[in-house]
Short mmCIF file of C-alpha atoms and ligand atoms in Angstrom, two decimals:
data_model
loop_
_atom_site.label_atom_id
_atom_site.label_comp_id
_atom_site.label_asym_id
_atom_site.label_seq_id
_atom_site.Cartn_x
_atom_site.Cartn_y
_atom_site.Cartn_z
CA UNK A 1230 28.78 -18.14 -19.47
CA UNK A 1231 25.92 -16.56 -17.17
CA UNK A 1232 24.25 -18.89 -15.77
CA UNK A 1233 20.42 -19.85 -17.36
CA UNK A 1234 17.79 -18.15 -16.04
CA UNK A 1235 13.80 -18.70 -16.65
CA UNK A 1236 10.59 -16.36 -15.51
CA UNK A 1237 8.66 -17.74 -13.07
CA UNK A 1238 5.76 -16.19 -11.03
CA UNK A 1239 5.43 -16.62 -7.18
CA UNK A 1240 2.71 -16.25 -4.91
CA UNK A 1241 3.72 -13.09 -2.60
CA UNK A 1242 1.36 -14.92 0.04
CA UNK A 1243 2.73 -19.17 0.46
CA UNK A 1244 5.43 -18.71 -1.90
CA UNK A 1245 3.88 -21.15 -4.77
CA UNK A 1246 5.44 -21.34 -8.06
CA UNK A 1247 3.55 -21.36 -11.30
CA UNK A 1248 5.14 -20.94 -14.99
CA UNK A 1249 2.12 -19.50 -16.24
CA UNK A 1250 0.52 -16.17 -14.69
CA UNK A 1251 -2.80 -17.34 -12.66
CA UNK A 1252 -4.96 -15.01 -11.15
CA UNK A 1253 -5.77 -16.95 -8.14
CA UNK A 1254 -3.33 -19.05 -6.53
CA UNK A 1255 -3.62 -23.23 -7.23
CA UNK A 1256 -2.22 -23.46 -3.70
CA UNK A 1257 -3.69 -20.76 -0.96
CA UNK A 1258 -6.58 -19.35 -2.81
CA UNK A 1259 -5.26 -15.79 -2.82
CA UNK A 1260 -6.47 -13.28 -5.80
CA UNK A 1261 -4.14 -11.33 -7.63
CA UNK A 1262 -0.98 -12.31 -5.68
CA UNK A 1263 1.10 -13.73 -8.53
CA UNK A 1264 4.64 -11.76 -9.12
CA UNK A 1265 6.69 -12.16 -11.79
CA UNK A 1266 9.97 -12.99 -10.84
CA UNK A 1267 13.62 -14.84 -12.41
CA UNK A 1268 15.12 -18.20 -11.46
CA UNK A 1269 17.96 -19.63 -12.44
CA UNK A 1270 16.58 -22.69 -14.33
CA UNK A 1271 19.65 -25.27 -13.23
CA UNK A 1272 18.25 -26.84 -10.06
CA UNK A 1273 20.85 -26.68 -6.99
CA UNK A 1274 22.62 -29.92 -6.17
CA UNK A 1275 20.58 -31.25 -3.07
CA UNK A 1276 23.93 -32.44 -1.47
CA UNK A 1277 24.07 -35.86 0.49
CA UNK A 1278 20.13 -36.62 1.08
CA UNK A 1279 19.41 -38.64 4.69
CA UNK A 1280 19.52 -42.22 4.57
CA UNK A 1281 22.21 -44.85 3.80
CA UNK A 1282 25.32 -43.17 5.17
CA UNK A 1283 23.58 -40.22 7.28
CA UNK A 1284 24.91 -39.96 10.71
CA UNK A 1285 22.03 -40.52 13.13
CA UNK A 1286 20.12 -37.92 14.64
CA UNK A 1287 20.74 -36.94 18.40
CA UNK A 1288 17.36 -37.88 20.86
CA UNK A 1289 17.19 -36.35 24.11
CA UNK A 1290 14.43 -37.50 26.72
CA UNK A 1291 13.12 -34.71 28.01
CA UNK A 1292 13.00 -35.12 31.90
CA UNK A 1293 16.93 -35.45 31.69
CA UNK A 1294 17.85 -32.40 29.47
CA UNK A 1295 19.06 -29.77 32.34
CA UNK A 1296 16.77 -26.23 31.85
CA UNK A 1297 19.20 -24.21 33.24
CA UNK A 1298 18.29 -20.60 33.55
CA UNK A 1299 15.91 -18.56 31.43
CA UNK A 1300 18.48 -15.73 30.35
CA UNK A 1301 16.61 -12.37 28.80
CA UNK A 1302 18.20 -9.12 27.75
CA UNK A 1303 16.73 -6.76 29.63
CA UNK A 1304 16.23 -3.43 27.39
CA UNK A 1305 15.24 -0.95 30.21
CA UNK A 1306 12.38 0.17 27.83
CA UNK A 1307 9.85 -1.03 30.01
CA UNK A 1308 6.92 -0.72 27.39
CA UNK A 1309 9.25 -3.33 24.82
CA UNK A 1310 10.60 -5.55 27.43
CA UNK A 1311 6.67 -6.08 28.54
CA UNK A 1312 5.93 -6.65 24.61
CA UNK A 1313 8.63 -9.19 24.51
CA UNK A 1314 7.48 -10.99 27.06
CA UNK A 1315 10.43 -10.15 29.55
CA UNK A 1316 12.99 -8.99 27.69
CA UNK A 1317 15.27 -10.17 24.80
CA UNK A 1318 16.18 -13.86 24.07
CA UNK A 1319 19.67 -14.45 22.47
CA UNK A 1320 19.52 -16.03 19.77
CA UNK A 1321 15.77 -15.05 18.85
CA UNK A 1322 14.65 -12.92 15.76
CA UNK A 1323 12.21 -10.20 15.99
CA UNK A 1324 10.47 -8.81 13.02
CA UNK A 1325 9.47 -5.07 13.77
CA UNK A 1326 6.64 -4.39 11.20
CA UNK A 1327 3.97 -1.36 10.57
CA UNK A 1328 3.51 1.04 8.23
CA UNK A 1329 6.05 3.53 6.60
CA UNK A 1330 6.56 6.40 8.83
CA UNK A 1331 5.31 5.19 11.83
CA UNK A 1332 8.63 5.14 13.48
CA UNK A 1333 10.26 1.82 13.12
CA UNK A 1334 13.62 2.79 12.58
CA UNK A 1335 13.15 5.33 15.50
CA UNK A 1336 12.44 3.42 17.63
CA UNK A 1337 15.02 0.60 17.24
CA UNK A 1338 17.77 3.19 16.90
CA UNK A 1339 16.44 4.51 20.54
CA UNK A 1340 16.55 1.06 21.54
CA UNK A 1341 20.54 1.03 21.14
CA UNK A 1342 21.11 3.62 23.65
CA UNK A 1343 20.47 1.16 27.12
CA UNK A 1344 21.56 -1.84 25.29
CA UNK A 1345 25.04 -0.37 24.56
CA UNK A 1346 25.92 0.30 27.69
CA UNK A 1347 26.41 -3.75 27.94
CA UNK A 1348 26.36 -4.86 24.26
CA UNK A 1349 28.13 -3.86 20.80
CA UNK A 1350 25.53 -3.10 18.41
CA UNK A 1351 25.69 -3.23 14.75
CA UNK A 1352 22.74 -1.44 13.02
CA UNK A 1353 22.73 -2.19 8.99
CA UNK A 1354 20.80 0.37 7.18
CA UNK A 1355 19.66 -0.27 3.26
CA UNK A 1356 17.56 2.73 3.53
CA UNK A 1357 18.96 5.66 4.89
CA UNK A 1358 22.50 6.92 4.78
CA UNK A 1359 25.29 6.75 7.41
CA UNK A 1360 24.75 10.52 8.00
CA UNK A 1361 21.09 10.74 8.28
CA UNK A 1362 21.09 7.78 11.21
CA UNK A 1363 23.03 10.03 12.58
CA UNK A 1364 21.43 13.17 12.14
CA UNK A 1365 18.69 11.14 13.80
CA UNK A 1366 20.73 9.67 16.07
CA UNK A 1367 21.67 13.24 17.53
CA UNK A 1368 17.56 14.48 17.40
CA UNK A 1369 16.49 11.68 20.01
CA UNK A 1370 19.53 11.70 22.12
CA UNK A 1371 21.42 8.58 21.08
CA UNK A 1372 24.89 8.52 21.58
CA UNK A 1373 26.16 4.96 22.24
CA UNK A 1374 30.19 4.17 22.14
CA UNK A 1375 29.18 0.19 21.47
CA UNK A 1376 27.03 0.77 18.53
CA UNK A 1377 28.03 1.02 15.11
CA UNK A 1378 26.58 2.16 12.03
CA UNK A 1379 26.55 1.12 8.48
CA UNK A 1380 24.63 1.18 5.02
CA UNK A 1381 24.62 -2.02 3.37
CA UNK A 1382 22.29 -4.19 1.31
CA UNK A 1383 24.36 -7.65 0.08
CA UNK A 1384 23.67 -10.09 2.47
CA UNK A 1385 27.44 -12.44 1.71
CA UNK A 1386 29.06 -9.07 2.59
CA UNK A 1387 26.57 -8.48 5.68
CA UNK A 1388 27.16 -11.89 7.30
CA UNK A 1389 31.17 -11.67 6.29
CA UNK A 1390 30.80 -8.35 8.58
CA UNK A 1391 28.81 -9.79 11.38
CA UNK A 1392 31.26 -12.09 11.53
CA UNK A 1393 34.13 -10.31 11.37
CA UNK A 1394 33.21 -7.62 13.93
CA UNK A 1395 30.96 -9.90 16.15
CA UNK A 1396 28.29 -7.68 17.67
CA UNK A 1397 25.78 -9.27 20.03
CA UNK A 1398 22.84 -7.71 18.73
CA UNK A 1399 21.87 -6.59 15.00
CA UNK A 1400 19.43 -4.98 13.43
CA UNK A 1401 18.20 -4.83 10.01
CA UNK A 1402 16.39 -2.15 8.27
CA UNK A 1403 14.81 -3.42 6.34
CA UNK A 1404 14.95 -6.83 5.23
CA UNK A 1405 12.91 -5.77 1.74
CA UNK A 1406 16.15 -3.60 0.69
CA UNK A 1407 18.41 -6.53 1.44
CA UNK A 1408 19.41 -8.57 -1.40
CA UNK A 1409 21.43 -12.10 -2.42
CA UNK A 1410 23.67 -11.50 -5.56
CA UNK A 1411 23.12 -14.92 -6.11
CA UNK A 1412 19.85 -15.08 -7.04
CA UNK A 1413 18.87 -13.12 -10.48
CA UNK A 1414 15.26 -11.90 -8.87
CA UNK A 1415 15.64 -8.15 -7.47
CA UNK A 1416 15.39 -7.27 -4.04
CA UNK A 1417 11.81 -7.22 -2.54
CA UNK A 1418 10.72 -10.12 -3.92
CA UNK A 1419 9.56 -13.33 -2.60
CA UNK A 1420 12.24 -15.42 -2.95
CA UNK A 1421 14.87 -12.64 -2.23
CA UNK A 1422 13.26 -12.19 1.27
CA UNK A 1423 12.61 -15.44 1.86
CA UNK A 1424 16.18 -16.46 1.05
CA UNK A 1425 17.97 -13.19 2.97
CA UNK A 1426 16.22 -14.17 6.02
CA UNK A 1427 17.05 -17.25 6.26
CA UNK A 1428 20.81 -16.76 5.83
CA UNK A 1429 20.21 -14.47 8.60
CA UNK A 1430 17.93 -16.73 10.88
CA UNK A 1431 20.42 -18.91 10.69
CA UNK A 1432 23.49 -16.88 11.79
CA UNK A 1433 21.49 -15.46 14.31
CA UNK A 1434 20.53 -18.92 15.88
CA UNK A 1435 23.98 -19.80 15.53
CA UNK A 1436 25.94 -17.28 17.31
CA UNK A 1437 23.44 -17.03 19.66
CA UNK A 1438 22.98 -13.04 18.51
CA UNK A 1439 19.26 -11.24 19.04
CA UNK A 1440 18.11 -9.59 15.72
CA UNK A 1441 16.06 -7.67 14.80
CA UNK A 1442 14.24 -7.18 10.96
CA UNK A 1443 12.33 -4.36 10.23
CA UNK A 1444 9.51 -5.56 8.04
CA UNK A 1445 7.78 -3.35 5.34
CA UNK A 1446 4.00 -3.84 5.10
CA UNK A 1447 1.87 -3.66 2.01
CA UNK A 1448 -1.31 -1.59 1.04
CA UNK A 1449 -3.19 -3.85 2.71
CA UNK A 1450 -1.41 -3.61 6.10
CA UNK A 1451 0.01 -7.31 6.03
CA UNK A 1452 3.70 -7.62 6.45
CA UNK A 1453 5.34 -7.46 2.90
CA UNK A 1454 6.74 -10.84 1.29
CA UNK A 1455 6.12 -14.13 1.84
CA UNK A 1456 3.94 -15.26 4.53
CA UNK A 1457 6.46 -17.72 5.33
CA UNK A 1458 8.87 -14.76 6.45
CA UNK A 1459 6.37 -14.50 9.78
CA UNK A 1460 6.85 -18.54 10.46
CA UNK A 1461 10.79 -18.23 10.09
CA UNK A 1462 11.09 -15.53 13.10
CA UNK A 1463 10.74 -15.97 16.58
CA UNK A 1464 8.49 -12.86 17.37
CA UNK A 1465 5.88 -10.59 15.12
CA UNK A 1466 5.86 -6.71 16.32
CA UNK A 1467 3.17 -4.64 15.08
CA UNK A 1468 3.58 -1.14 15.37
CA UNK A 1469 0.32 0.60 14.91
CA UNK A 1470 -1.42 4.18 15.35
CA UNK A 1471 -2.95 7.17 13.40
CA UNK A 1472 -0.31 8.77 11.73
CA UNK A 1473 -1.94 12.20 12.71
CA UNK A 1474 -2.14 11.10 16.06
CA UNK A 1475 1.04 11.28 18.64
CA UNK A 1476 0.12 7.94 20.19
CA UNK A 1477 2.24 4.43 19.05
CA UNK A 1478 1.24 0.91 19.83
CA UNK A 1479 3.43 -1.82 19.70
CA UNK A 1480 1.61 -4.93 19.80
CA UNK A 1481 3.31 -8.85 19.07
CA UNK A 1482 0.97 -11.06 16.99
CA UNK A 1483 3.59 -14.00 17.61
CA UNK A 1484 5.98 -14.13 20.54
CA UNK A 1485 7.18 -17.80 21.10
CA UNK A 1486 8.74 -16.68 24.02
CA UNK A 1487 5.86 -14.28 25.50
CA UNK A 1488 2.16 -13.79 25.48
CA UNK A 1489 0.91 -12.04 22.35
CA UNK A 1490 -1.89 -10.27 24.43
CA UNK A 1491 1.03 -7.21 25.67
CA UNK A 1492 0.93 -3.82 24.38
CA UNK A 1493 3.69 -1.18 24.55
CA UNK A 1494 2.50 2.13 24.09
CA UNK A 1495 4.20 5.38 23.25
CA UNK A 1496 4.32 8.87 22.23
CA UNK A 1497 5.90 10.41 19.23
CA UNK A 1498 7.61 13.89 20.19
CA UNK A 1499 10.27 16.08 18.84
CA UNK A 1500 13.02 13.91 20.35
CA UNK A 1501 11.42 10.53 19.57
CA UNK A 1502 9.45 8.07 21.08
CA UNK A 1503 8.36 8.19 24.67
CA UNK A 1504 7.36 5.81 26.96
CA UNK A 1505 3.54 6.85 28.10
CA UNK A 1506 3.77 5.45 31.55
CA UNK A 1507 -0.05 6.09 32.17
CA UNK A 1508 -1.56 5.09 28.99
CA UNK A 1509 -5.05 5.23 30.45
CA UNK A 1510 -4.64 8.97 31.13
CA UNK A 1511 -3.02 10.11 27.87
CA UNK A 1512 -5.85 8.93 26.17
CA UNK A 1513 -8.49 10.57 28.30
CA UNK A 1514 -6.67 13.95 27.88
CA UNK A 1515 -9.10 16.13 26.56
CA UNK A 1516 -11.88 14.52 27.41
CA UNK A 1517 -15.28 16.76 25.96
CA UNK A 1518 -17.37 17.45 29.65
CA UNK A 1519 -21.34 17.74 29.54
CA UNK A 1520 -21.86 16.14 25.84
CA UNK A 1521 -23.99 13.18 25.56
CA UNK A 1522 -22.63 10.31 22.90
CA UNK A 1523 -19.39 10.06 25.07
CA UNK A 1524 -18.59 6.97 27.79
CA UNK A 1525 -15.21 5.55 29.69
CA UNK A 1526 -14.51 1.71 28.69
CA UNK A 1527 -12.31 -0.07 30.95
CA UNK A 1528 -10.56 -2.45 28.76
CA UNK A 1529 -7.72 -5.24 29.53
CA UNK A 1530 -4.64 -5.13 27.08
CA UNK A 1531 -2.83 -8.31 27.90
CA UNK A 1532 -2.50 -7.81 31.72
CA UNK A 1533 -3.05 -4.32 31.96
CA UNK A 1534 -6.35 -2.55 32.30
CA UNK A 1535 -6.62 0.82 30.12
CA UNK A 1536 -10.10 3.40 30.31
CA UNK A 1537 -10.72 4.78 26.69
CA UNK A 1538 -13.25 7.18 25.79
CA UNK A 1539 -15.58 5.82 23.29
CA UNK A 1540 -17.65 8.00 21.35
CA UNK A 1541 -20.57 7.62 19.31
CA UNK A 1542 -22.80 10.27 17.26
CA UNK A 1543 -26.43 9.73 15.39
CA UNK A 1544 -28.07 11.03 13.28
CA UNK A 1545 -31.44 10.73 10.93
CA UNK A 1546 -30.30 8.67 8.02
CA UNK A 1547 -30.85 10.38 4.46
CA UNK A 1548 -30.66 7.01 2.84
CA UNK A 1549 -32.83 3.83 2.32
CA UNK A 1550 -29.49 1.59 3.90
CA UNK A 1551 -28.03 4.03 7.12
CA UNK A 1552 -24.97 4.52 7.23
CA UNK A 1553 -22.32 2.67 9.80
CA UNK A 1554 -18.60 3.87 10.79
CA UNK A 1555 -16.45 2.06 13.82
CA UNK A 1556 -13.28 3.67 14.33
CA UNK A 1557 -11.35 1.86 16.63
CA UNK A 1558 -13.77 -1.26 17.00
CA UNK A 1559 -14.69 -3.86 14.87
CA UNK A 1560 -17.43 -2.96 12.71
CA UNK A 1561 -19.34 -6.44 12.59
CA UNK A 1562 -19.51 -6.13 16.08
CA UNK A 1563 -20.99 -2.47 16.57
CA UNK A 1564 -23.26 -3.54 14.01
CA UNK A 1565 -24.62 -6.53 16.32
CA UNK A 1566 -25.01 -4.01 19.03
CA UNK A 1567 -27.39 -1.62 17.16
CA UNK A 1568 -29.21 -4.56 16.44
CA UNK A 1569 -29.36 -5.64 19.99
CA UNK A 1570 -30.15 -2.24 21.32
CA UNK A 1571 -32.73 -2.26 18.99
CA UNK A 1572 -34.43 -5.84 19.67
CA UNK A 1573 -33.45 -5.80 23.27
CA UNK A 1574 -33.32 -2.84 24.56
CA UNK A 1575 -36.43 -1.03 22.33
CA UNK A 1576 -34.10 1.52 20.30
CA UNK A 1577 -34.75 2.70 16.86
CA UNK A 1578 -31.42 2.50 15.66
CA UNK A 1579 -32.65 1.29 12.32
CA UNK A 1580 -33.35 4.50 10.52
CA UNK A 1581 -30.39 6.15 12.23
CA UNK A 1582 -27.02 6.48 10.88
CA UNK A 1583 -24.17 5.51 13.35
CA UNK A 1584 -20.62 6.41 13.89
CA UNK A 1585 -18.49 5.04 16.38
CA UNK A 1586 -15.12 6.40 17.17
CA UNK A 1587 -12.52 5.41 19.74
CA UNK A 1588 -10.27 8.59 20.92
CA UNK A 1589 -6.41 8.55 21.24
CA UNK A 1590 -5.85 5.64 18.09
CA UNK A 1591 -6.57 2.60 20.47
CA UNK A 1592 -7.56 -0.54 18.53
CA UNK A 1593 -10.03 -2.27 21.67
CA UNK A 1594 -10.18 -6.16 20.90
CA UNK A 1595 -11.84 -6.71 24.25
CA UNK A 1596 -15.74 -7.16 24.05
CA UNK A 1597 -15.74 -5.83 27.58
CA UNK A 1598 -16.10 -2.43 25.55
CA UNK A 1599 -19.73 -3.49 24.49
CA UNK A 1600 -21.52 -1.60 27.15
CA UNK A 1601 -19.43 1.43 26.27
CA UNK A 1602 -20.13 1.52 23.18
CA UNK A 1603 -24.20 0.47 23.80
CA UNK A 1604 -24.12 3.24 26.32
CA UNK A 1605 -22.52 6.27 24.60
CA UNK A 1606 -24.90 5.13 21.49
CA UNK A 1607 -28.05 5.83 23.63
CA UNK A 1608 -26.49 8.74 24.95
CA UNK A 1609 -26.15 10.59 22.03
CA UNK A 1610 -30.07 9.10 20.88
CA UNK A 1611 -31.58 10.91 23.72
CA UNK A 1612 -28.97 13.50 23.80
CA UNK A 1613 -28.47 12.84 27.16
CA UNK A 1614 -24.67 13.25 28.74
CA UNK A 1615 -23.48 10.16 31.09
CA UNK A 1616 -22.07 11.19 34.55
CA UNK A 1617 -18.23 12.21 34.09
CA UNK A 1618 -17.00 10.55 36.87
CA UNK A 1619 -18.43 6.73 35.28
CA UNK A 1620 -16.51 4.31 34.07
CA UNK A 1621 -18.31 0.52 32.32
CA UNK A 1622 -17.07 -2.70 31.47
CA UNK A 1623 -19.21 -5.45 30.04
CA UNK A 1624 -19.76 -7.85 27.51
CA UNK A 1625 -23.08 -7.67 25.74
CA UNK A 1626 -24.83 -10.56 24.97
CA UNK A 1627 -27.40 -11.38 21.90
CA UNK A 1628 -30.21 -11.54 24.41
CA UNK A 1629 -29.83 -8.53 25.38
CA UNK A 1630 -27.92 -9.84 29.12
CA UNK A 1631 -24.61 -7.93 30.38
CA UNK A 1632 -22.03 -10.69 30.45
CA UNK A 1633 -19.33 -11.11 33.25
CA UNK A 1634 -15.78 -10.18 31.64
CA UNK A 1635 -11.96 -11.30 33.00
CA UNK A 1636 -10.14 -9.59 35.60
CA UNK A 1637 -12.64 -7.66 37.53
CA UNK A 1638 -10.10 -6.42 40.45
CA UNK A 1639 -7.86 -4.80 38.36
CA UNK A 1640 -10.25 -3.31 36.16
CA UNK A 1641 -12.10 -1.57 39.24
CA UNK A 1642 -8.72 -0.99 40.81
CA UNK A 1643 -7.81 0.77 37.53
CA UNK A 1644 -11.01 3.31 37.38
CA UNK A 1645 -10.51 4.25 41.01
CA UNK A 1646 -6.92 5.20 40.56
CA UNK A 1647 -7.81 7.63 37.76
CA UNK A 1648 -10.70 9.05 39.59
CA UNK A 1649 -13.60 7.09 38.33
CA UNK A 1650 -15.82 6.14 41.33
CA UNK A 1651 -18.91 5.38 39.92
CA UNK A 1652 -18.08 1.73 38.07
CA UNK A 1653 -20.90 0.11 36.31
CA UNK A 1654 -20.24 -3.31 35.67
CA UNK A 1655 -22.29 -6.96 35.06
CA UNK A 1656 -23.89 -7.87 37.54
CA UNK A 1657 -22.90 -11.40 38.54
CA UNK A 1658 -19.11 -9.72 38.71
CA UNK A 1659 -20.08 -7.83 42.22
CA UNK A 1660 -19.50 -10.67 44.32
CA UNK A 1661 -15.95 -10.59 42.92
CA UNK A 1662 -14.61 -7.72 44.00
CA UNK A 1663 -13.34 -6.49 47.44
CA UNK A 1664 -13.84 -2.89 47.74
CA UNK A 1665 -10.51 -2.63 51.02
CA UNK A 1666 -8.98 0.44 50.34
CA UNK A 1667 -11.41 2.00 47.97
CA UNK A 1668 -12.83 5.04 50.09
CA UNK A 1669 -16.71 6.10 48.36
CA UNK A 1670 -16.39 3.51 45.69
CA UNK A 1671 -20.31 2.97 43.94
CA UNK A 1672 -20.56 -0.03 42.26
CA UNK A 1673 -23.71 -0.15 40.13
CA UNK A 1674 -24.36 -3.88 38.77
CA UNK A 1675 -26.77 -4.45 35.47
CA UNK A 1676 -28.28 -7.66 34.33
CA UNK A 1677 -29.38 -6.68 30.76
CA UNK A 1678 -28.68 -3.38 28.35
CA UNK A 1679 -32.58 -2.81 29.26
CA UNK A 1680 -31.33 -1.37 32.71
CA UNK A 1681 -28.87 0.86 31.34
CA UNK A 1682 -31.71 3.36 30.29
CA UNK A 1683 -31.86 4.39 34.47
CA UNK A 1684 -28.23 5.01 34.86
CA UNK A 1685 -28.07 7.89 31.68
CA UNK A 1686 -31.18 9.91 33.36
P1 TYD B 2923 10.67 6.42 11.12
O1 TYD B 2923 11.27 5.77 12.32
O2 TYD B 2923 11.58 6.86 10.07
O3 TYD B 2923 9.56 5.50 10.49
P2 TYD B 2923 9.68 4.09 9.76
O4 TYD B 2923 11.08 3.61 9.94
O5 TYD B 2923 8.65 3.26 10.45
O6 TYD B 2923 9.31 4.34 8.35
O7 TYD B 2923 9.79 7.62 11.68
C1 TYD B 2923 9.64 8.72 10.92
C2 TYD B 2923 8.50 9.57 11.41
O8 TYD B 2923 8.63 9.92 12.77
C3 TYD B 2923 8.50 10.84 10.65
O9 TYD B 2923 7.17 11.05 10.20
C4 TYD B 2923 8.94 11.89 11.60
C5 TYD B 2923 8.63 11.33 12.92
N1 TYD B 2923 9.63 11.68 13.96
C6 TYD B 2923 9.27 12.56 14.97
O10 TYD B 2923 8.17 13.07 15.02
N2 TYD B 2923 10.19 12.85 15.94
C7 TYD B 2923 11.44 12.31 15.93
O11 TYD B 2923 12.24 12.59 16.84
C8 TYD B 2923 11.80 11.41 14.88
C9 TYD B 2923 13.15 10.79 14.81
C10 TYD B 2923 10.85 11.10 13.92
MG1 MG B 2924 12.58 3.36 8.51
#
């Protein structure tokens, strides 16, 4: 007799269960995030439960458990061994996420190449078939003898072959094709994920095996499934960028064994993704000369210091409300600086309508862009072109004051290297920096955005 079965819906967010459809979950507050899916209505037996009987747990006290030696997988991609905080961690789980297209699959298939020189590699495809990985395979120049291939999407039959063939590293793409035979909901859903990935946590962890799970993301650019699925894993990857645009950022949200702050960043071509050793110069590439509305930012990403072009463009508003755009920077905050300019710094942005666009597909986080983004907006007011050879950092305050940002040295070491040797910067940050070794290096130092009117002309 097939076992009983009963609909239930789930929350695609915490994974709550309700009988009844709800439009807002009882538990996490999220609209509309109620699926329907099937459960088989005998509960599991829990097994022996912990208490009378239970063998007692192990304690350790910590200043007597021996360290021993942090041991990473190095990739030899520098860009993902810098996002991973070092390299790979056996036994850790890394959940490669961004939207479709973007090259996810690419780039973990390029990944096999260096790590099979040392390491059999098992790569479990529920998407694509055995001959179009390696049709790809051939197209970015992958041609491992440790790594092998397959198309597969039951997990019993997945783990029976992990185990069978023991490979030390495996990757899974993706874990929303995978599926448990066992459970009656269909692959995708909540539970199915949920469950799937923790079957393969748990190998993982055991055999001490990196993996990695490519995640899908859904329309509104949050990784697909249950938001427990990002808990369960070790380390989040993000892999953003404009789809029309060659650039590719991979960025960790979660890394328990890194910082989260590291970028990788790389270029789609004809044979896959490359490395772009020099991000800061790929993205000034093309760089529009004698226009006003267009200024350098010196940003940090995680340790590293990148210049961006930011570029702004106004124009008399046609409506009551004018209109605001940020591409590339958060919108609240852009929308703070008009207001600033305007209080402050005696700018009519008010009646203007203002777009704001970062060039090359960089996402900038850091607030140090502030006075780039000020600056090329009062460019383009009075129409007015900012020296070429400038490059600002600066935080902008609500009174109007340019704020001191981190890591001044490598920021200024960053603009001189790529030619920028005019720097204007907060002023309190001079007495930071040593200028050894920086031949005709002009440091210009502003207290509020009021100043910045003298440096444009
Ligand atoms: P893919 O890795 O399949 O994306 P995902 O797994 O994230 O869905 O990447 C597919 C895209 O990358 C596709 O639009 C074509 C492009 N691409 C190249 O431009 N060059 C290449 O060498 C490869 C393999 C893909
Ligand atoms: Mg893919």
């Amino acid at each position: 007799m097939p076992p009983k079965t009963k609909k239930i819906f789930v929350c695609t967010q915490c994974g709550y269960e309700s009988a009844k459809w709800v439009g807002k979950c009882p538990d996490c507050g999220q609209w509309n995030s109620m699926s329907e899916e099937i459960k088989l209505s005998e509960a599991p037996s829990k097994g022996t439960t912990a208490g009378i009987g239970a063998a007692p747990i192990a304690i350790h006290r910590l200043n007597q458990l021996e360290s021993g030696d942090e041991i990473r997988i190095v990739t030899g991609i520098e860009e993902i061994d810098r996002v991973l905080g070092g390299g790979i961690v056996p036994g850790s789980v890394v959940l490669v996420s961004g939207d479709p297209g973007i090259g996810k699959s690419t780039i973990l298939l390029q990944l096999c190449n260096p790590l099979g020189e040392f390491m059999k590699i098992l790569y479990i495809s529920g998407e694509e078939s055995v001959r179009q990985i390696k049709l790809r395979a051939i197209r970015v120049g992958v041609n491992s003898d440790n790594l092998y291939i397959c198309c597969a999407t039951d997990i019993d039959t997945i783990v029976e072959t992990i185990e069978a063939e023991n490979p030390q590293l495996v990757i899974i793409d993706s874990i929303q094709t995978m599926n448990l035979t066992s459970l009656p909901s269909s692959p995708g859903s909540v539970t199915q994920i949920k469950e799937c990935s923790a079957r393969l946590i748990q190998l993982a962890k055991q055999r001490e095996m990196p993996l990695f799970l490519v995640g899908h993301v859904n329309k509104d650019g949050a990784i697909a499934g249950p938001k427990v699925l990002e808990h369960m894993v070790d380390t989040v990857l993000y892999f953003e960028g404009e789809r029309h645009l060659p650039y590719r950022i991979l960025r960790a949200v979660k890394n328990r064994y890194g910082s989260t702050n590291e970028i990788g960043v790389f270029e789609m071509m004809d044979s896959g993704l490359g490395q772009v050793e020099n991000p800061s110069l790929a993205l000034l590439s093309g760089r529009p000369s004698g226009v006003s509305g267009s200024c350098v930012a010196c940003v940090m990403e995680g340790s590293r210091p990148i210049l961006s072009e930011v570029q702004a463009l106004v124009s008399k508003s046609s409506f009551s409300v004018p209109k605001r755009t940020a591409t590339g920077y958060d919108f609240n905050r852009v929308s703070m600086l008009l207001a600033v300019l305007e209080k402050r710094g005696g700018f009519p942005f008010s009646s203007l309508d203002a777009y704001i666009n970062v060039v090359g597909g960089l996402r900038l986080a850091d607030p140090a862009a502030d006075l780039a983004v000020a600056l090329s907006l009062i460019s383009n007011m009075l129409d007015k072109p900012i020296d070429e050879s400038l490059a600002v950092f600066g935080e902008l305050g609500l009174a109007g004051e340019v704020r001191s940002v981190s890591h001044i040295q490598k920021r200024v070491s960053e603009c001189y290297r790529l030619g920028f040797k005019r720097i204007l910067l907060p002023k309190q940050s001079l007495k930071q920096i040593s200028c050894d070794g920086l031949p005709g290096l002009e440091l210009i130092g502003i207290r509020s955005i009021s100043e910045a009117r003298t440096i444009i002309g």
